[in-house]
Amino acid sequence: MSDPIVRLHQVSKSFGDFQALRGIDLDVAPREVVVIVGPSGSGKSTLCRTINGLERIDGGTIEIDGEPLPLEGRALARVRADVGMVFQSFNLFSHLSVLDNVAMAPTLVRRTSKSAARQTAMELLERVGLADKAQRRPAQLSGGQQQRVAIARALAMRPKVMLFDEPTSALDPEMINEVLEVMADLAREGMTMVVVTHEMGFARRAADRVVFMDHGEIVEIAPPDEFFVNPRSERARAFLDSVMSHH
């Protein structure tokens, strides 16, 4: 077994009196796709945001590729460069073309030459099916297209792991699949991924393991076949019943 790319040990996090994470232990192996599911407010997004230091933890340790996650400063920025993140909102720069949105971080952070960064950006736009939109501004794209640009932008940094925090929750239903499709392709290509999502079909299809959270705790971790067919905990069963009845 190779060493995990992401290792969380006894991670805790509170916001005032609210304990968002309670003693979280989780390892993510290279090339593994871990999908985190659970009711709203169960700590899924907070967990995702601690992995690249967007939320500072109160206790426990986080390691990325064997290195402890620094708390701040340049060391944190260096680790963050290895952790791609895709959010609910696309956070694209509205005044830049799609191509420049994707090419910008590698030139600033990785010191890649402009021409090399633009070439990689074009290849990535091709990969997410948007090469023909390279010169458009984000506002000229649909939400699903903007999210695919955001994925290309994260990939441009050649991250060791990709984090997805509810990447389809702000999208219209007809755009969700185009984004999930790109994510499923990445999973097949062997990208290490941690995905917080409400999309159970994606979890079933793309996950190596499903992590079920509730009240800031990991209640169970299982391969999708086991989790969806025969969840071990009462809480997971209740959650699946409520989710499946809505579909």
C-alpha positions as a Markdown table, in Angstrom:
| # | Residue | x | y | z |
|---|---|---|---|---|
| 1 | Met | 0.0 | 0.0 | 0.0 |
| 2 | Ser | 1.6 | 3.3 | -1.0 |
| 3 | Asp | 1.5 | 6.2 | 1.5 |
| 4 | Pro | -1.7 | 8.2 | 1.5 |
| 5 | Ile | -1.7 | 11.5 | -0.4 |
| 6 | Val | -4.1 | 13.0 | 2.2 |
| 7 | Arg | -4.1 | 11.9 | 5.8 |
| 8 | Leu | -6.4 | 13.4 | 8.5 |
| 9 | His | -5.8 | 12.3 | 12.1 |
| 10 | Gln | -8.2 | 13.3 | 14.8 |
| 11 | Val | -9.2 | 16.5 | 13.1 |
| 12 | Ser | -11.6 | 18.8 | 14.9 |
| 13 | Lys | -13.0 | 22.2 | 14.1 |
| 14 | Ser | -15.5 | 24.4 | 15.8 |
| 15 | Phe | -17.3 | 27.6 | 14.8 |
| 16 | Gly | -18.1 | 29.2 | 18.1 |
| 17 | Asp | -20.2 | 26.7 | 20.0 |
| 18 | Phe | -20.9 | 24.6 | 17.0 |
| 19 | Gln | -18.6 | 21.7 | 16.5 |
| 20 | Ala | -18.4 | 21.1 | 12.8 |
| 21 | Leu | -15.8 | 18.3 | 12.9 |
| 22 | Arg | -15.2 | 15.8 | 15.7 |
| 23 | Gly | -12.1 | 13.6 | 15.6 |
| 24 | Ile | -12.0 | 12.9 | 11.9 |
| 25 | Asp | -9.6 | 10.1 | 10.7 |
| 26 | Leu | -9.4 | 9.7 | 7.0 |
| 27 | Asp | -6.7 | 8.5 | 4.5 |
| 28 | Val | -6.9 | 9.0 | 0.8 |
| 29 | Ala | -4.6 | 6.8 | -1.3 |
| 30 | Pro | -3.0 | 7.9 | -4.6 |
| 31 | Arg | -5.5 | 7.6 | -7.5 |
| 32 | Glu | -8.4 | 7.0 | -5.1 |
| 33 | Val | -11.7 | 8.7 | -5.5 |
| 34 | Val | -13.4 | 9.3 | -2.1 |
| 35 | Val | -16.9 | 10.7 | -2.2 |
| 36 | Ile | -18.3 | 12.3 | 1.0 |
| 37 | Val | -22.0 | 12.3 | 1.5 |
| 38 | Gly | -24.3 | 13.1 | 4.3 |
| 39 | Pro | -27.1 | 15.5 | 5.4 |
| 40 | Ser | -26.7 | 19.3 | 5.2 |
| 41 | Gly | -24.7 | 20.6 | 8.1 |
| 42 | Ser | -22.9 | 17.3 | 8.7 |
| 43 | Gly | -19.4 | 18.8 | 8.2 |
| 44 | Lys | -18.7 | 17.7 | 4.6 |
| 45 | Ser | -17.7 | 21.0 | 3.2 |
| 46 | Thr | -15.8 | 22.0 | 6.3 |
| 47 | Leu | -13.8 | 18.8 | 6.0 |
| 48 | Cys | -13.1 | 19.5 | 2.4 |
| 49 | Arg | -12.0 | 23.1 | 3.2 |
| 50 | Thr | -9.6 | 22.0 | 5.9 |
| 51 | Ile | -7.7 | 19.8 | 3.5 |
| 52 | Asn | -6.2 | 22.8 | 1.7 |
| 53 | Gly | -6.1 | 25.1 | 4.7 |
| 54 | Leu | -9.1 | 27.2 | 3.9 |
| 55 | Glu | -10.4 | 26.4 | 7.3 |
| 56 | Arg | -7.9 | 26.2 | 10.1 |
| 57 | Ile | -8.3 | 23.2 | 12.3 |
| 58 | Asp | -8.6 | 23.4 | 16.1 |
| 59 | Gly | -7.1 | 20.0 | 16.8 |
| 60 | Gly | -5.5 | 17.0 | 15.1 |
| 61 | Thr | -3.2 | 16.8 | 12.1 |
| 62 | Ile | -3.5 | 16.9 | 8.3 |
| 63 | Glu | -0.7 | 15.7 | 6.0 |
| 64 | Ile | -0.6 | 16.2 | 2.2 |
| 65 | Asp | 1.7 | 13.7 | 0.5 |
| 66 | Gly | 3.6 | 13.1 | 3.8 |
| 67 | Glu | 4.0 | 16.8 | 4.7 |
| 68 | Pro | 2.1 | 18.4 | 7.6 |
| 69 | Leu | -0.2 | 21.1 | 6.3 |
| 70 | Pro | 1.3 | 24.4 | 7.4 |
| 71 | Leu | -0.9 | 26.9 | 9.1 |
| 72 | Glu | -0.1 | 30.0 | 7.0 |
| 73 | Gly | 2.3 | 31.9 | 4.8 |
| 74 | Arg | 4.4 | 30.7 | 1.9 |
| 75 | Ala | 4.6 | 27.1 | 3.1 |
| 76 | Leu | 0.8 | 26.9 | 3.0 |
| 77 | Ala | 0.7 | 28.5 | -0.4 |
| 78 | Arg | 3.2 | 25.9 | -1.6 |
| 79 | Val | 1.0 | 23.0 | -0.4 |
| 80 | Arg | -2.1 | 24.7 | -1.7 |
| 81 | Ala | -0.6 | 24.7 | -5.2 |
| 82 | Asp | -0.6 | 20.9 | -5.0 |
| 83 | Val | -4.3 | 20.7 | -4.0 |
| 84 | Gly | -6.7 | 21.7 | -6.7 |
| 85 | Met | -10.1 | 23.0 | -5.5 |
| 86 | Val | -13.4 | 23.4 | -7.3 |
| 87 | Phe | -16.2 | 25.1 | -5.4 |
| 88 | Gln | -19.9 | 25.6 | -5.8 |
| 89 | Ser | -19.3 | 29.1 | -7.2 |
| 90 | Phe | -16.9 | 29.2 | -10.1 |
| 91 | Asn | -14.8 | 32.2 | -8.9 |
| 92 | Leu | -13.5 | 32.9 | -12.4 |
| 93 | Phe | -12.0 | 36.3 | -13.2 |
| 94 | Ser | -14.7 | 38.0 | -15.2 |
| 95 | His | -12.3 | 40.4 | -17.0 |
| 96 | Leu | -10.1 | 37.6 | -18.4 |
| 97 | Ser | -10.7 | 35.2 | -21.2 |
| 98 | Val | -11.4 | 31.6 | -20.4 |
| 99 | Leu | -7.9 | 30.8 | -21.7 |
| 100 | Asp | -6.2 | 33.4 | -19.4 |
| 101 | Asn | -8.3 | 32.2 | -16.5 |
| 102 | Val | -6.8 | 28.7 | -16.9 |
| 103 | Ala | -3.2 | 29.8 | -17.8 |
| 104 | Met | -2.8 | 32.5 | -15.0 |
| 105 | Ala | -2.0 | 30.5 | -11.9 |
| 106 | Pro | 0.8 | 28.3 | -13.4 |
| 107 | Thr | 2.6 | 31.5 | -14.6 |
| 108 | Leu | 2.2 | 33.2 | -11.2 |
| 109 | Val | 2.7 | 30.3 | -8.9 |
| 110 | Arg | 4.6 | 27.7 | -10.8 |
| 111 | Arg | 6.7 | 30.2 | -12.8 |
| 112 | Thr | 5.7 | 28.5 | -16.0 |
| 113 | Ser | 6.4 | 30.5 | -19.2 |
| 114 | Lys | 3.4 | 32.2 | -20.7 |
| 115 | Ser | 3.5 | 30.2 | -23.9 |
| 116 | Ala | 3.8 | 26.9 | -22.1 |
| 117 | Ala | 1.0 | 27.8 | -19.7 |
| 118 | Arg | -1.3 | 28.8 | -22.6 |
| 119 | Gln | -0.5 | 25.6 | -24.5 |
| 120 | Thr | -1.4 | 23.5 | -21.4 |
| 121 | Ala | -4.5 | 25.7 | -20.9 |
| 122 | Met | -5.6 | 24.9 | -24.4 |
| 123 | Glu | -5.0 | 21.2 | -23.9 |
| 124 | Leu | -7.1 | 21.3 | -20.7 |
| 125 | Leu | -9.9 | 23.2 | -22.3 |
| 126 | Glu | -9.9 | 20.6 | -25.0 |
| 127 | Arg | -10.1 | 17.9 | -22.3 |
| 128 | Val | -13.2 | 19.5 | -20.7 |
| 129 | Gly | -14.8 | 20.1 | -24.1 |
| 130 | Leu | -14.4 | 23.9 | -24.3 |
| 131 | Ala | -11.5 | 24.5 | -26.6 |
| 132 | Asp | -13.8 | 26.5 | -28.9 |
| 133 | Lys | -14.6 | 28.9 | -26.0 |
| 134 | Ala | -11.0 | 29.8 | -25.2 |
| 135 | Gln | -11.4 | 33.5 | -26.1 |
| 136 | Arg | -14.8 | 34.0 | -24.5 |
| 137 | Arg | -15.3 | 35.8 | -21.2 |
| 138 | Pro | -16.8 | 33.7 | -18.3 |
| 139 | Ala | -20.1 | 35.7 | -18.5 |
| 140 | Gln | -20.6 | 34.4 | -22.1 |
| 141 | Leu | -20.7 | 30.8 | -20.8 |
| 142 | Ser | -23.4 | 28.8 | -19.1 |
| 143 | Gly | -22.9 | 27.8 | -15.5 |
| 144 | Gly | -22.0 | 24.2 | -16.5 |
| 145 | Gln | -19.3 | 25.6 | -18.9 |
| 146 | Gln | -18.0 | 27.9 | -16.3 |
| 147 | Gln | -17.6 | 25.0 | -13.8 |
| 148 | Arg | -15.8 | 23.0 | -16.5 |
| 149 | Val | -13.4 | 26.0 | -16.9 |
| 150 | Ala | -12.9 | 26.0 | -13.1 |
| 151 | Ile | -12.0 | 22.3 | -13.3 |
| 152 | Ala | -9.5 | 23.0 | -16.1 |
| 153 | Arg | -8.1 | 25.9 | -14.1 |
| 154 | Ala | -7.5 | 23.7 | -11.1 |
| 155 | Leu | -5.9 | 21.0 | -13.3 |
| 156 | Ala | -3.5 | 23.5 | -14.8 |
| 157 | Met | -1.5 | 23.5 | -11.6 |
| 158 | Arg | -0.9 | 19.7 | -12.0 |
| 159 | Pro | -2.3 | 19.1 | -8.5 |
| 160 | Lys | -1.6 | 15.9 | -6.5 |
| 161 | Val | -5.2 | 15.8 | -5.4 |
| 162 | Met | -8.4 | 17.5 | -6.5 |
| 163 | Leu | -11.0 | 18.6 | -4.0 |
| 164 | Phe | -14.6 | 19.2 | -5.2 |
| 165 | Asp | -17.0 | 20.9 | -2.8 |
| 166 | Glu | -20.5 | 20.5 | -4.1 |
| 167 | Pro | -19.4 | 21.4 | -7.6 |
| 168 | Thr | -22.9 | 21.0 | -9.1 |
| 169 | Ser | -25.1 | 22.4 | -6.4 |
| 170 | Ala | -25.3 | 25.9 | -8.0 |
| 171 | Leu | -26.1 | 24.5 | -11.5 |
| 172 | Asp | -29.4 | 24.0 | -13.3 |
| 173 | Pro | -30.3 | 20.4 | -13.6 |
| 174 | Glu | -29.6 | 20.1 | -17.3 |
| 175 | Met | -26.0 | 21.3 | -16.7 |
| 176 | Ile | -25.1 | 18.9 | -13.8 |
| 177 | Asn | -24.3 | 15.9 | -16.0 |
| 178 | Glu | -21.8 | 17.7 | -18.2 |
| 179 | Val | -19.7 | 18.6 | -15.1 |
| 180 | Leu | -20.1 | 15.1 | -13.5 |
| 181 | Glu | -19.0 | 13.6 | -16.9 |
| 182 | Val | -15.7 | 15.6 | -16.8 |
| 183 | Met | -15.2 | 14.5 | -13.1 |
| 184 | Ala | -15.9 | 10.8 | -14.0 |
| 185 | Asp | -13.3 | 11.1 | -16.8 |
| 186 | Leu | -10.7 | 12.4 | -14.3 |
| 187 | Ala | -11.5 | 9.6 | -12.0 |
| 188 | Arg | -11.0 | 7.0 | -14.7 |
| 189 | Glu | -7.7 | 8.7 | -15.6 |
| 190 | Gly | -6.5 | 8.1 | -12.1 |
| 191 | Met | -6.7 | 11.6 | -10.5 |
| 192 | Thr | -6.8 | 11.4 | -6.7 |
| 193 | Met | -10.1 | 13.1 | -5.8 |
| 194 | Val | -12.1 | 14.0 | -2.7 |
| 195 | Val | -15.7 | 14.9 | -3.7 |
| 196 | Val | -18.4 | 16.4 | -1.6 |
| 197 | Thr | -21.7 | 15.9 | -3.4 |
| 198 | His | -25.4 | 15.3 | -3.3 |
| 199 | Glu | -25.3 | 13.4 | -6.6 |
| 200 | Met | -25.7 | 9.8 | -5.4 |
| 201 | Gly | -25.5 | 8.5 | -9.0 |
| 202 | Phe | -22.0 | 9.9 | -9.3 |
| 203 | Ala | -21.0 | 8.5 | -5.9 |
| 204 | Arg | -22.2 | 5.1 | -7.0 |
| 205 | Arg | -20.5 | 5.2 | -10.3 |
| 206 | Ala | -17.2 | 7.0 | -9.7 |
| 207 | Ala | -16.3 | 6.4 | -6.0 |
| 208 | Asp | -13.8 | 3.9 | -4.8 |
| 209 | Arg | -15.1 | 4.6 | -1.3 |
| 210 | Val | -18.0 | 6.5 | 0.1 |
| 211 | Val | -17.6 | 8.4 | 3.3 |
| 212 | Phe | -20.9 | 9.0 | 5.2 |
| 213 | Met | -20.8 | 11.9 | 7.6 |
| 214 | Asp | -23.4 | 13.1 | 10.2 |
| 215 | His | -23.1 | 15.7 | 13.0 |
| 216 | Gly | -19.4 | 16.3 | 12.3 |
| 217 | Glu | -18.4 | 12.6 | 12.5 |
| 218 | Ile | -17.6 | 10.0 | 9.9 |
| 219 | Val | -20.3 | 7.4 | 10.6 |
| 220 | Glu | -19.2 | 4.8 | 8.0 |
| 221 | Ile | -16.8 | 4.3 | 5.1 |
| 222 | Ala | -17.6 | 1.6 | 2.5 |
| 223 | Pro | -17.2 | 0.8 | -1.2 |
| 224 | Pro | -20.3 | 2.2 | -3.1 |
| 225 | Asp | -21.8 | -1.3 | -3.7 |
| 226 | Glu | -21.8 | -2.0 | 0.0 |
| 227 | Phe | -22.9 | 1.5 | 1.1 |
| 228 | Phe | -25.8 | 1.9 | -1.3 |
| 229 | Val | -27.0 | -1.7 | -1.1 |
| 230 | Asn | -26.5 | -2.4 | 2.6 |
| 231 | Pro | -25.4 | 0.5 | 4.8 |
| 232 | Arg | -24.3 | -0.6 | 8.2 |
| 233 | Ser | -25.6 | 2.3 | 10.3 |
| 234 | Glu | -29.1 | 3.3 | 11.1 |
| 235 | Arg | -28.2 | 7.0 | 10.3 |
| 236 | Ala | -26.9 | 6.0 | 6.8 |
| 237 | Arg | -30.0 | 4.0 | 6.1 |
| 238 | Ala | -32.2 | 7.0 | 7.1 |
| 239 | Phe | -30.2 | 9.3 | 5.0 |
| 240 | Leu | -30.3 | 7.1 | 1.9 |
| 241 | Asp | -34.1 | 6.6 | 2.3 |
| 242 | Ser | -34.6 | 10.3 | 2.4 |
| 243 | Val | -32.3 | 11.0 | -0.6 |
| 244 | Met | -33.6 | 8.2 | -2.7 |
| 245 | Ser | -37.3 | 9.1 | -2.1 |
| 246 | His | -36.6 | 12.5 | -3.7 |
| 247 | His | -35.3 | 11.1 | -6.9 |
